[in-house]
Amino acid sequence: MESAISIFLEGRNLARLMEGVWITLKISAASVLLSVVFGLLVGLLMISRKPALQAATRFYLEAIRVMPILVLLYMFYYLPDKNWGLHFEAQTVAIGVFTLWGTAEMADLVRGALTSMPAHQRESGRAIGLTEGQVNRYIIIPQAVRRLIPGVINLTTRMIKTTPFIYFISVPELLKVGQQIVEISGMKNNMASFWVYGFIFFLYFLMCYPISCFSAYLEKKWQN
Amino acid sequence: MAVARPVLKITGLHKRYDQLEVIGNLSLEVRKGEVLVVIGPSGCGKSTLLRCINGLETIQGGDIELNGQSIIVGHTRWNLVRQQIGMVFQSYDLFPHMTVLENILLGPMKAQGRERAEATKEAEAFLDRVGLLDRKDSFPRQLSGGQKQRVAIVRALCMNPEIMLFDEVTASLDPEMVREVLDVILGLAEQGMTMLIVTHEMAFARAVADKIVFMDQGSIVESAPPDIFFQNPVSDRARKFLNIFQFEGVKKEERHND
Amino acid sequence: MFLGIETEFIAKALPLYGQAAWRTVWVAACGVALSLIIGLFCSLARYYRIPGLKSLAAAYIELARNTPLMIHLFFLYYGLPRVGLTLDGITCGVIGLAFLGGGYMAEAFRAGLEAVSRAQIESGLSLGLSRRQMVRYVILPQALAVAVPAVAANTIFLMKETSVFSIVAVADLVYVFRDLIKEGHSNENLFLLTIFYLVIILPVSILFNRWERRLRRDGIGH
């Protein structure tokens, strides 16, 4: 145990791990925010009555769902650079690809929240003489938001759990930092990989679990 | 005529949910071939009574005997007890993933370990009697409410139970389907099936019952043969309850004044 | 050219990707199969509130669902040998996937089990079925039908997650891709990588879709 603690106290190891946490959280937060904004728009397009729009958004959703995110990352990392000389920072690629994926997921949540609304909700709103705008404002949107929020929070934890993928395009996120620490400390301390990776496991749990609990709490609270 | 032995005998039954007493010191006997109809206001404990008999609720006091054997005292193997008690619920609850015939055969074949051929023959005979033989390979979703409830009755009958319990079996049916289900139960009564029926259908209760048991607030207020009970209820509470089913014409006065 | 592709290179690399795809498929299949077993076991332990096992299952599910696969793999492959347990890459991959997937599948089955109504259970009880018969004939068939869409989503998710297996030296599609792209030909390699994932995942996705549609038509499940 002593040897474990010494790894984290040595040099800037702990500080570097925290920097890794920061990058992970920063990229997740940026991607979730962008996904929510674009997802709301795409979600509304999905329920539009224009067949072309429906088909296009559906294709987008299915295409994203069927492709591993890692493949998308590689695509956006190499294609623009090698073909058109457009070089993007790895972190920019990460946020771009995560947003592309998050937008699809968010759009599907929006579609689900709106289409699962029973028709009589809108009808009873009209029946008491509300205008279409009032029906949306007082009846549909408040209920849709309640259905959406747990999903959005879940998307956040999913985003955090997806960030390790950017290890593959060399962003110094948590795992990469951990690996570097292991490479150096491992020479002196052969338990380094056990403790460092164990600690990172714990850090991820610490980031995701409270958010999961909050989402489950809201879901339960709003169920009725 | 010799008095038939009691199939079901309940003595001093107590049922509580936490502090709330649902049934208090209730005693009841159903003899072989007898049809008892339990009526009373909602929440009087009549459905709970049926559920206690079938072990779906634990009881806090008293005893229940089936054919002279206590099913409360000692170690009760409820699955064996339930094989002798047929219960039909308000919401039919057929198994949605099985056909009509599979629904009916599940109990006889799995719980009782009977042969498929023999059980099928019996099931088909029962289905024929309730007019649903041609639907034996249908799934529950393809049936009307009344048809589902008739299948549920056959499902219970096919276990060859000692007694049948009916828990408001027509309460969630459309009015035009109530009759077909009640006719099946009337048919059973004619054939001498022992039954304990909870219902809100007063005319049916009167027609089918050997004895009416009126319950209120967890105990039996009065019990009497149907003609006596419906014409001259002894207790105030029974009279009040029966009045719910009577309507006075409110427009009569106006018409006279015209 | 806008996106130049050299067919010569493709022809040369195709067998390498083909082999890797096959490896990806069977490692994923093992992982998914194990995760289904773990998931079913955990969901039943919780559903029947089996003392001890119930809380163990709950804790495991939270751990699996709140941590990424890559860190499971790093810990299994690089961490465990330090405490005397050395596993090869493929074993790590399968265990990691099963650990992750078990948590997700457990939640899918739990939702299915909870969807079987109290009335259905009482209906089975009143037929005199034993506890085991209830599970087998009444509860599980309905619960599994309800769980199919979630199981489908989880299966696709787990298949996609195998894309990280190259970090534990499993020679999967990404491994071949990373190896070959060092020499250039990024367009060709990306093309092959994409196509092979489509070939693996698309059929599974389509099959599940059909199954879900059939269940919906039959009115079982949601």
XYZ file of C-alpha atoms in Angstrom:
704
model
C 0.000 0.000 0.000
C 2.872 2.335 0.876
C 4.417 1.694 -2.481
C 1.092 2.535 -4.082
C 0.896 5.888 -2.377
C 4.468 6.725 -3.286
C 3.656 6.385 -7.010
C 1.025 9.073 -6.782
C 3.157 11.361 -4.600
C 6.152 11.143 -6.868
C 6.814 14.166 -9.048
C 3.729 15.608 -10.655
C 2.043 12.246 -11.062
C -1.140 13.043 -9.174
C -1.369 16.488 -10.747
C -0.928 14.958 -14.197
C -3.691 12.440 -13.552
C -5.945 15.314 -12.554
C -5.058 17.078 -15.781
C -6.167 13.915 -17.546
C -9.446 14.052 -15.631
C -9.816 17.675 -16.654
C -9.338 16.923 -20.346
C -11.815 14.047 -20.100
C -14.427 16.231 -18.428
C -13.796 19.191 -20.715
C -14.238 17.171 -23.877
C -17.301 15.388 -22.476
C -18.957 18.625 -21.387
C -18.313 20.400 -24.683
C -19.593 17.412 -26.653
C -22.726 17.015 -24.534
C -23.579 20.710 -24.788
C -23.171 20.734 -28.544
C -25.069 17.442 -28.840
C -28.029 18.802 -26.900
C -28.251 21.896 -29.110
C -27.922 20.039 -32.411
C -29.894 17.060 -31.125
C -32.933 19.236 -30.389
C -32.839 20.550 -33.952
C -32.308 17.173 -35.594
C -34.930 15.610 -33.315
C -37.511 18.114 -34.549
C -36.487 17.360 -38.138
C -37.005 13.673 -37.412
C -40.686 14.126 -36.603
C -41.288 16.425 -39.557
C -43.773 15.107 -42.090
C -41.439 15.543 -45.055
C -40.407 12.053 -46.232
C -37.036 13.292 -47.502
C -36.165 14.786 -44.112
C -37.353 11.689 -42.305
C -35.278 9.451 -44.535
C -32.172 11.628 -44.236
C -32.309 11.866 -40.441
C -33.086 8.187 -40.148
C -30.100 7.311 -42.312
C -27.903 9.579 -40.205
C -29.055 7.923 -36.969
C -28.659 4.368 -38.249
C -25.270 5.065 -39.842
C -23.907 6.518 -36.609
C -25.390 3.705 -34.539
C -23.863 0.955 -36.599
C -20.308 2.396 -36.716
C -17.883 2.071 -33.814
C -17.006 5.531 -32.547
C -13.352 4.656 -32.919
C -13.819 4.219 -36.674
C -15.483 7.639 -36.854
C -12.571 9.126 -34.917
C -10.057 7.648 -37.329
C -12.106 8.844 -40.273
C -12.148 12.445 -39.156
C -8.562 12.281 -37.985
C -7.104 11.021 -41.270
C -9.476 11.891 -44.121
C -9.347 15.702 -44.088
C -5.656 15.720 -43.308
C -4.492 13.252 -45.923
C -6.862 14.258 -48.717
C -7.424 17.973 -48.406
C -4.546 19.051 -46.207
C -6.916 20.146 -43.450
C -5.228 19.383 -40.178
C -7.419 19.495 -37.094
C -6.198 19.219 -33.515
C -6.889 15.775 -32.087
C -9.073 17.337 -29.387
C -11.122 19.169 -32.016
C -11.611 15.916 -33.900
C -12.682 14.285 -30.635
C -15.286 16.918 -29.836
C -16.494 16.883 -33.442
C -16.963 13.133 -33.582
C -18.506 12.886 -30.114
C -20.925 15.634 -31.081
C -21.811 13.808 -34.264
C -22.614 10.726 -32.208
C -24.243 12.590 -29.301
C -26.444 14.558 -31.698
C -27.811 11.327 -33.147
C -28.534 9.927 -29.684
C -30.051 13.185 -28.461
C -32.202 13.513 -31.571
C -33.558 10.037 -30.965
C -34.359 10.963 -27.359
C -36.194 14.077 -28.543
C -38.133 12.080 -31.100
C -39.000 9.485 -28.464
C -40.121 12.097 -25.931
C -42.360 13.855 -28.441
C -43.888 10.858 -30.179
C -44.618 9.007 -26.942
C -46.850 11.869 -25.816
C -50.431 10.570 -25.890
C -52.562 12.327 -28.505
C -55.247 13.155 -25.981
C -52.826 15.465 -24.150
C -52.819 17.794 -27.123
C -56.528 17.214 -27.719
C -57.549 18.021 -24.164
C -55.445 21.168 -24.354
C -57.303 22.225 -27.474
C -60.595 21.237 -25.899
C -60.210 23.827 -23.152
C -59.597 26.453 -25.807
C -55.803 26.856 -25.711
C -54.048 28.000 -28.864
C -51.535 25.699 -30.537
C -48.702 27.753 -29.034
C -50.224 27.585 -25.559
C -50.715 23.849 -25.873
C -47.028 23.458 -26.696
C -45.883 25.835 -24.005
C -48.012 24.639 -21.086
C -48.714 21.001 -21.890
C -46.347 19.398 -24.383
C -42.962 20.989 -23.658
C -43.024 20.632 -19.853
C -43.826 16.935 -20.174
C -41.320 16.379 -22.976
C -38.582 18.021 -20.901
C -39.268 15.692 -18.018
C -38.959 12.741 -20.329
C -35.780 14.135 -21.868
C -33.700 15.169 -18.891
C -32.857 11.710 -17.511
C -31.798 10.724 -21.028
C -29.583 13.787 -21.377
C -27.917 13.024 -18.053
C -27.362 9.444 -19.167
C -25.831 10.740 -22.354
C -23.322 12.613 -20.194
C -22.092 9.457 -18.477
C -22.010 7.650 -21.793
C -19.929 10.504 -23.178
C -17.482 10.291 -20.264
C -17.161 6.547 -20.783
C -16.508 7.112 -24.478
C -13.643 9.575 -23.971
C -10.955 6.891 -23.498
C -11.285 6.244 -27.250
C -9.322 9.422 -27.916
C -6.315 7.598 -26.507
C -6.110 6.153 -30.025
C -5.626 9.570 -31.599
C -3.061 10.497 -28.962
C -4.994 12.962 -26.840
C -3.386 12.997 -23.369
C -6.552 11.898 -21.591
C -6.613 9.956 -18.335
C -5.526 6.565 -19.697
C -2.685 7.998 -21.757
C -1.390 9.883 -18.732
C -1.705 6.721 -16.658
C 0.237 4.776 -19.233
C 3.028 7.348 -19.237
C 3.233 7.263 -15.444
C 3.369 3.470 -15.477
C 6.165 3.530 -18.043
C 8.327 5.711 -15.844
C 7.408 4.539 -12.334
C 7.212 0.935 -13.482
C 10.974 0.774 -13.700
C 11.315 1.334 -9.975
C 8.006 0.015 -8.725
C 6.711 -3.110 -10.377
C 3.247 -2.711 -8.815
C 2.799 0.597 -10.629
C 0.462 -0.653 -13.373
C -1.799 -2.374 -10.857
C -2.226 0.720 -8.703
C -2.329 3.328 -11.436
C -4.900 1.526 -13.581
C -6.850 0.563 -10.477
C -6.903 4.208 -9.455
C -8.081 5.337 -12.894
C -10.860 2.732 -12.762
C -11.907 4.298 -9.471
C -11.682 7.831 -10.914
C -14.016 6.934 -13.780
C -16.458 5.431 -11.349
C -16.277 8.611 -9.277
C -17.073 10.718 -12.344
C -19.960 8.600 -13.614
C -21.676 7.084 -10.596
C -23.041 10.292 -9.016
C -24.404 11.373 -12.386
C -26.049 7.963 -12.888
C -27.621 8.176 -9.438
C -28.971 11.633 -10.168
C -30.504 10.457 -13.426
C -32.082 7.437 -11.741
C -33.452 9.713 -9.015
C -35.051 12.079 -11.518
C -36.470 9.218 -13.519
C -38.095 7.784 -10.418
C -39.362 11.140 -9.245
C -40.951 11.978 -12.587
C -42.304 8.558 -13.325
C -45.765 9.377 -12.024
C -81.287 -35.522 2.646
C -77.909 -35.953 4.254
C -76.001 -32.717 4.739
C -73.033 -32.604 2.379
C -69.577 -32.243 3.903
C -67.963 -28.773 3.790
C -65.386 -28.418 1.029
C -64.206 -25.135 2.452
C -64.381 -24.138 6.082
C -63.109 -20.817 7.373
C -63.043 -20.123 11.102
C -62.182 -16.842 12.802
C -60.190 -15.413 9.877
C -58.235 -12.228 10.550
C -56.445 -10.270 7.825
C -54.561 -7.062 8.493
C -52.425 -4.793 6.318
C -50.093 -3.243 8.891
C -52.537 -1.681 11.334
C -55.537 -1.725 9.016
C -57.911 -4.591 9.667
C -59.400 -5.783 6.379
C -61.109 -8.926 7.615
C -61.987 -9.472 11.250
C -63.070 -12.771 12.754
C -64.829 -14.146 9.715
C -66.249 -17.669 9.585
C -67.776 -19.338 6.567
C -68.574 -22.769 5.178
C -69.097 -23.904 1.624
C -70.536 -27.388 1.232
C -70.007 -29.663 -1.700
C -72.102 -28.537 -4.644
C -73.084 -25.311 -2.918
C -72.867 -21.895 -4.582
C -72.115 -18.994 -2.257
C -72.242 -15.454 -3.568
C -70.449 -12.763 -1.592
C -71.698 -9.231 -2.124
C -70.944 -5.949 -0.438
C -69.578 -2.457 -1.022
C -66.100 -1.899 -2.487
C -63.379 -2.367 0.064
C -65.493 -4.581 2.284
C -62.865 -7.317 2.087
C -64.642 -9.753 -0.232
C -61.864 -9.934 -2.803
C -59.266 -10.182 -0.049
C -61.234 -13.114 1.353
C -60.840 -15.013 -1.931
C -57.162 -14.144 -2.108
C -56.619 -15.476 1.417
C -58.231 -18.784 0.500
C -55.826 -19.135 -2.415
C -52.790 -18.143 -0.372
C -52.180 -14.953 -2.331
C -52.438 -13.096 0.987
C -51.016 -14.186 4.313
C -53.471 -14.198 7.188
C -52.940 -13.036 10.734
C -55.323 -15.358 12.520
C -57.918 -18.113 12.181
C -57.947 -21.235 10.087
C -58.941 -22.302 6.591
C -59.724 -25.953 5.907
C -59.982 -27.552 2.506
C -61.762 -30.924 2.618
C -61.156 -31.084 6.348
C -57.412 -30.374 6.057
C -56.048 -27.132 7.419
C -54.132 -25.177 4.800
C -52.893 -22.708 7.409
C -51.556 -24.791 10.285
C -48.284 -26.518 9.593
C -46.188 -26.405 6.470
C -48.472 -25.723 3.524
C -47.286 -26.546 0.030
C -49.335 -23.859 -1.610
C -48.776 -25.044 -5.138
C -50.470 -28.337 -4.241
C -53.334 -26.567 -2.440
C -53.862 -24.210 -5.345
C -54.190 -27.118 -7.728
C -57.410 -27.990 -5.894
C -58.732 -24.429 -5.958
C -59.680 -22.848 -9.278
C -59.494 -19.085 -9.257
C -60.665 -16.673 -11.927
C -59.666 -13.016 -11.747
C -61.299 -9.795 -12.828
C -58.620 -9.064 -15.427
C -58.591 -12.623 -16.927
C -54.757 -12.628 -17.055
C -54.277 -15.174 -19.763
C -50.609 -15.673 -20.619
C -50.049 -13.472 -23.676
C -47.260 -15.624 -25.135
C -49.321 -18.817 -25.296
C -52.268 -19.916 -27.417
C -55.638 -20.582 -25.823
C -54.942 -24.305 -25.651
C -51.425 -23.822 -24.268
C -52.842 -21.510 -21.613
C -55.283 -24.200 -20.552
C -52.789 -27.079 -20.675
C -50.041 -25.374 -18.675
C -51.543 -26.208 -15.281
C -52.697 -29.783 -16.002
C -49.455 -30.753 -17.735
C -46.812 -28.930 -15.712
C -48.338 -28.573 -12.262
C -50.272 -31.856 -12.262
C -48.012 -33.796 -14.614
C -50.843 -35.150 -16.721
C -50.502 -36.586 -20.235
C -50.897 -34.130 -23.083
C -53.397 -36.275 -24.995
C -55.708 -36.801 -22.047
C -55.507 -33.172 -20.873
C -56.091 -31.914 -24.392
C -59.212 -34.021 -24.711
C -60.611 -32.570 -21.525
C -59.592 -29.032 -22.472
C -61.293 -29.335 -25.838
C -64.453 -30.665 -24.241
C -64.558 -27.673 -21.879
C -63.791 -25.243 -24.708
C -66.623 -26.735 -26.688
C -68.965 -26.230 -23.782
C -68.152 -22.532 -23.576
C -68.374 -22.226 -27.360
C -64.712 -21.523 -28.040
C -63.364 -24.758 -29.469
C -62.691 -23.086 -32.810
C -60.476 -20.529 -31.059
C -58.163 -23.008 -29.380
C -55.136 -22.001 -31.454
C -55.760 -18.266 -31.175
C -53.615 -16.007 -29.036
C -55.278 -14.040 -26.219
C -54.792 -10.743 -28.083
C -57.097 -12.058 -30.821
C -59.999 -12.621 -28.409
C -62.633 -10.277 -26.999
C -62.787 -9.653 -23.264
C -65.689 -12.023 -22.826
C -63.926 -14.749 -24.766
C -60.749 -14.276 -22.719
C -62.707 -14.600 -19.517
C -64.378 -17.783 -20.721
C -60.950 -19.207 -21.538
C -59.734 -18.201 -18.071
C -62.645 -20.136 -16.568
C -61.810 -23.198 -18.651
C -58.166 -22.865 -17.624
C -59.201 -23.105 -13.973
C -61.760 -25.869 -14.603
C -59.258 -28.073 -16.367
C -57.402 -28.508 -13.093
C -60.518 -30.364 -11.845
C -60.640 -28.216 -8.706
C -62.630 -28.987 -5.583
C -63.954 -25.448 -5.557
C -63.998 -22.489 -7.925
C -63.415 -18.911 -6.765
C -64.675 -16.092 -8.979
C -63.388 -12.610 -8.212
C -65.635 -10.028 -9.919
C -65.093 -11.768 -13.220
C -67.392 -9.496 -15.197
C -66.291 -6.188 -13.674
C -63.973 -5.175 -16.515
C -66.132 -6.465 -19.367
C -68.218 -4.430 -21.757
C -71.902 -4.826 -20.872
C -72.731 -6.913 -23.932
C -70.118 -9.490 -22.950
C -71.177 -9.938 -19.338
C -73.958 -12.328 -20.213
C -71.843 -14.894 -22.061
C -69.550 -15.227 -19.059
C -72.327 -15.407 -16.490
C -74.076 -18.087 -18.555
C -70.972 -20.246 -18.285
C -71.021 -19.912 -14.494
C -74.751 -20.658 -14.362
C -74.038 -23.793 -16.386
C -71.426 -24.842 -13.837
C -73.895 -24.312 -11.000
C -76.384 -26.599 -12.721
C -73.766 -29.307 -12.883
C -73.149 -29.069 -9.185
C -69.768 -27.272 -9.102
C -68.869 -25.912 -5.670
C -68.345 -22.179 -6.036
C -67.590 -19.037 -4.093
C -68.438 -15.995 -6.177
C -67.759 -12.322 -5.600
C -69.861 -10.159 -7.880
C -71.725 -6.886 -8.333
C -74.274 -8.397 -10.690
C -77.298 -8.617 -8.383
C -79.681 -10.348 -10.770
C -77.046 -12.964 -11.486
C -76.300 -13.401 -7.793
C -79.955 -14.069 -7.149
C -80.167 -16.593 -9.958
C -77.031 -18.565 -9.221
C -76.690 -18.529 -5.442
C -77.755 -21.091 -2.890
C -76.806 -18.561 -0.289
C -75.972 -14.863 -0.340
C -73.291 -13.627 2.042
C -73.374 -9.889 2.615
C -70.080 -8.414 3.821
C -69.294 -4.954 5.099
C -66.155 -3.617 6.757
C -64.420 -6.950 6.860
C -67.095 -9.132 8.375
C -70.265 -10.949 7.421
C -73.292 -8.827 8.237
C -75.901 -11.287 7.130
C -76.249 -14.445 5.114
C -79.452 -15.908 3.763
C -80.943 -17.682 0.768
C -81.226 -15.247 -2.163
C -84.990 -14.831 -2.185
C -85.075 -13.935 1.464
C -82.045 -11.689 1.292
C -83.165 -9.672 -1.705
C -86.791 -9.308 -0.579
C -86.323 -8.811 3.124
C -82.781 -7.957 4.116
C -82.579 -7.939 7.896
C -79.799 -5.419 8.453
C -79.857 -1.705 7.741
C -76.532 -1.910 5.978
C -77.754 -4.561 3.538
C -80.887 -2.547 2.821
C -78.834 0.550 2.158
C -76.485 -1.391 -0.095
C -79.331 -2.875 -2.132
C -80.859 0.577 -2.533
C -77.815 1.627 -4.539
C -79.064 -0.574 -7.324
C -82.535 1.022 -7.400
C -83.272 4.184 -9.294
C -86.313 6.395 -8.845
C -87.595 8.100 -11.985
C -86.822 11.777 -11.329
C -88.919 13.158 -14.160
C -92.183 11.551 -12.946
C -93.378 14.616 -11.041
C -92.948 16.941 -13.988
C -94.903 14.655 -16.259
C -97.820 14.623 -13.843
C -97.804 18.383 -13.751
C -97.988 18.723 -17.518
C -8.818 12.885 -57.053
C -11.228 13.766 -54.255
C -10.812 10.463 -52.409
C -8.247 8.398 -54.208
C -8.358 4.665 -53.661
C -5.776 2.193 -54.908
C -7.416 -1.116 -55.718
C -4.083 -2.892 -55.725
C -3.538 -2.105 -52.063
C -7.085 -3.137 -51.227
C -6.597 -6.517 -52.859
C -3.395 -6.997 -50.898
C -4.809 -5.941 -47.525
C -8.180 -7.627 -47.896
C -7.159 -11.045 -46.492
C -5.546 -9.405 -43.452
C -8.742 -7.491 -42.690
C -10.816 -10.587 -43.387
C -8.933 -12.627 -40.820
C -9.144 -9.813 -38.292
C -12.880 -9.462 -38.890
C -13.379 -13.147 -38.192
C -11.415 -12.838 -34.963
C -13.467 -9.789 -33.975
C -16.675 -11.703 -34.592
C -15.912 -14.676 -32.443
C -14.373 -12.704 -29.587
C -17.493 -10.511 -29.627
C -19.725 -13.593 -29.748
C -18.007 -15.116 -26.696
C -18.210 -11.820 -24.812
C -21.877 -11.274 -25.651
C -22.813 -14.866 -24.763
C -21.077 -14.588 -21.393
C -22.619 -11.205 -20.705
C -26.082 -12.648 -21.376
C -25.463 -15.384 -18.819
C -24.037 -12.974 -16.237
C -26.842 -10.516 -16.891
C -29.577 -13.106 -16.491
C -28.027 -14.459 -13.321
C -27.668 -10.974 -11.776
C -31.147 -9.846 -12.747
C -32.703 -12.996 -11.250
C -30.643 -12.607 -8.061
C -32.053 -9.105 -7.692
C -35.582 -10.013 -8.775
C -35.825 -12.804 -6.197
C -33.966 -10.726 -3.608
C -31.553 -13.559 -2.840
C -29.723 -12.414 0.294
C -26.074 -11.564 -0.256
C -26.165 -12.206 -4.000
C -28.668 -9.411 -4.432
C -26.369 -6.684 -3.111
C -23.346 -8.225 -4.788
C -25.142 -8.132 -8.130
C -26.279 -4.546 -7.556
C -22.738 -3.402 -6.741
C -21.308 -5.204 -9.750
C -23.899 -3.684 -12.081
C -23.047 -0.179 -10.892
C -19.322 -0.794 -11.332
C -19.711 -2.237 -14.810
C -22.066 0.466 -16.011
C -20.080 3.379 -14.668
C -16.608 2.569 -15.967
C -15.278 2.286 -19.528
C -14.173 -0.974 -21.135
C -10.711 0.369 -21.967
C -9.832 0.766 -18.322
C -11.128 -2.738 -17.559
C -8.805 -4.025 -20.266
C -5.776 -2.033 -19.090
C -6.313 -3.295 -15.569
C -6.770 -6.915 -16.666
C -3.862 -6.934 -19.084
C -1.273 -4.727 -17.397
C -2.421 -4.544 -13.775
C -3.282 -8.124 -12.863
C 0.066 -9.713 -13.848
C 1.585 -7.648 -11.008
C -0.472 -9.633 -8.510
C 0.370 -12.897 -10.217
C -2.456 -13.325 -12.719
C -1.309 -13.196 -16.326
C -3.943 -13.522 -19.041
C -3.465 -13.360 -22.768
C -5.006 -10.566 -24.793
C -7.992 -12.458 -26.138
C -8.911 -13.788 -22.696
C -8.697 -10.246 -21.328
C -10.870 -9.034 -24.181
C -13.564 -11.619 -23.584
C -13.526 -11.136 -19.800
C -13.577 -7.357 -20.160
C -16.466 -7.439 -22.604
C -18.389 -9.908 -20.444
C -17.793 -7.770 -17.336
C -19.030 -4.642 -19.089
C -21.869 -6.360 -20.952
C -23.101 -8.321 -17.929
C -24.024 -5.061 -16.213
C -25.887 -3.756 -19.237
C -27.680 -7.044 -19.920
C -28.692 -7.306 -16.262
C -30.458 -3.967 -16.549
C -32.177 -5.059 -19.756
C -33.459 -8.253 -18.113
C -34.447 -6.411 -14.955
C -36.707 -4.121 -16.968
C -38.170 -7.213 -18.623
C -38.807 -8.969 -15.316
C -40.424 -5.876 -13.849
C -42.732 -5.699 -16.845
C -44.327 -9.045 -15.940
C -47.352 -7.921 -13.990
C -48.310 -9.051 -10.510
C -51.571 -10.302 -12.006
C -49.730 -12.619 -14.394
C -47.781 -14.084 -11.503
C -50.883 -14.605 -9.376
C -52.566 -16.171 -12.335
C -49.723 -18.678 -12.615
C -49.674 -19.269 -8.865
C -53.380 -20.008 -8.788
C -52.785 -22.777 -11.320
C -50.583 -24.446 -8.730
C -47.312 -23.986 -10.612
C -44.169 -24.390 -8.537
C -41.676 -21.545 -8.269
C -39.424 -23.078 -10.904
C -42.294 -23.703 -13.281
C -43.438 -20.113 -12.811
C -40.035 -18.801 -13.847
C -39.750 -21.122 -16.796
C -43.238 -20.969 -18.303
C -44.719 -17.670 -17.186
C -42.110 -15.133 -16.096
C -39.053 -15.671 -18.310
C -40.799 -15.975 -21.692
C -42.555 -12.667 -21.125
C -39.575 -10.921 -19.533
C -37.222 -11.956 -22.322
C -39.631 -10.771 -24.995
C -39.817 -7.362 -23.328
C -36.023 -7.285 -23.001
C -35.285 -8.001 -26.678
C -34.938 -4.387 -27.869
C -32.568 -3.536 -25.015
C -30.610 -6.755 -25.506
C -30.317 -5.888 -29.195
C -29.008 -2.405 -28.443
C -26.545 -3.842 -25.920
C -25.307 -6.473 -28.360
C -24.596 -3.869 -31.027
C -22.964 -1.665 -28.394
C -20.708 -4.525 -27.249
C -19.740 -5.427 -30.806
C -18.680 -1.828 -31.374
C -16.796 -1.798 -28.086
C -14.549 -4.622 -29.332
C -12.897 -1.959 -31.497
C -10.599 -1.130 -28.555
C -9.220 -4.666 -28.235
C -5.986 -3.757 -29.992
C -4.766 -2.139 -26.745
C -4.478 -5.632 -25.288
C -2.768 -6.911 -28.438
C -5.767 -8.680 -29.935
C -5.223 -8.657 -33.689
C -8.666 -7.301 -34.523
C -9.715 -4.924 -37.307
C -8.378 -1.809 -35.615
C -5.109 -3.604 -34.878
C -4.608 -4.337 -38.563
C -5.658 -0.795 -39.422
C -3.158 0.747 -36.993
C -0.470 -1.544 -38.299
C -1.037 -0.843 -41.970
C -1.681 2.882 -41.747
C 1.880 3.443 -40.579
C 2.830 2.829 -44.202
C 0.239 5.263 -45.541
C -2.738 4.356 -47.718
C -5.067 5.971 -45.199
C -8.043 6.113 -47.586
C -7.789 2.450 -48.477
C -7.355 1.403 -44.875
C -10.262 3.528 -43.704
C -12.389 2.096 -46.481
C -11.588 -1.480 -45.482
C -12.032 -0.783 -41.779
C -15.467 0.764 -42.367
C -16.646 -1.914 -44.771
C -15.630 -4.751 -42.500
C -17.375 -3.276 -39.465
C -20.481 -2.841 -41.598
C -20.259 -6.444 -42.721
C -20.037 -7.587 -39.113
C -22.565 -5.321 -37.436
C -25.208 -4.594 -40.069
C -26.552 -8.176 -40.346
C -26.874 -8.447 -36.583
C -28.692 -5.140 -36.456
C -31.071 -6.179 -39.245
C -31.812 -9.559 -37.661
C -32.636 -7.963 -34.324
C -34.854 -5.410 -36.053
C -36.858 -8.192 -37.672
C -37.186 -10.036 -34.408
C -38.388 -6.903 -32.614
C -40.934 -6.253 -35.334
C -42.242 -9.784 -35.058
C -42.592 -9.521 -31.279
C -44.415 -6.225 -31.643
C -46.754 -7.768 -34.176
C -47.473 -10.644 -31.807
C -48.253 -8.159 -29.075
C -45.710 -9.647 -26.709
C -43.209 -7.279 -25.173
C -43.364 -3.561 -25.819
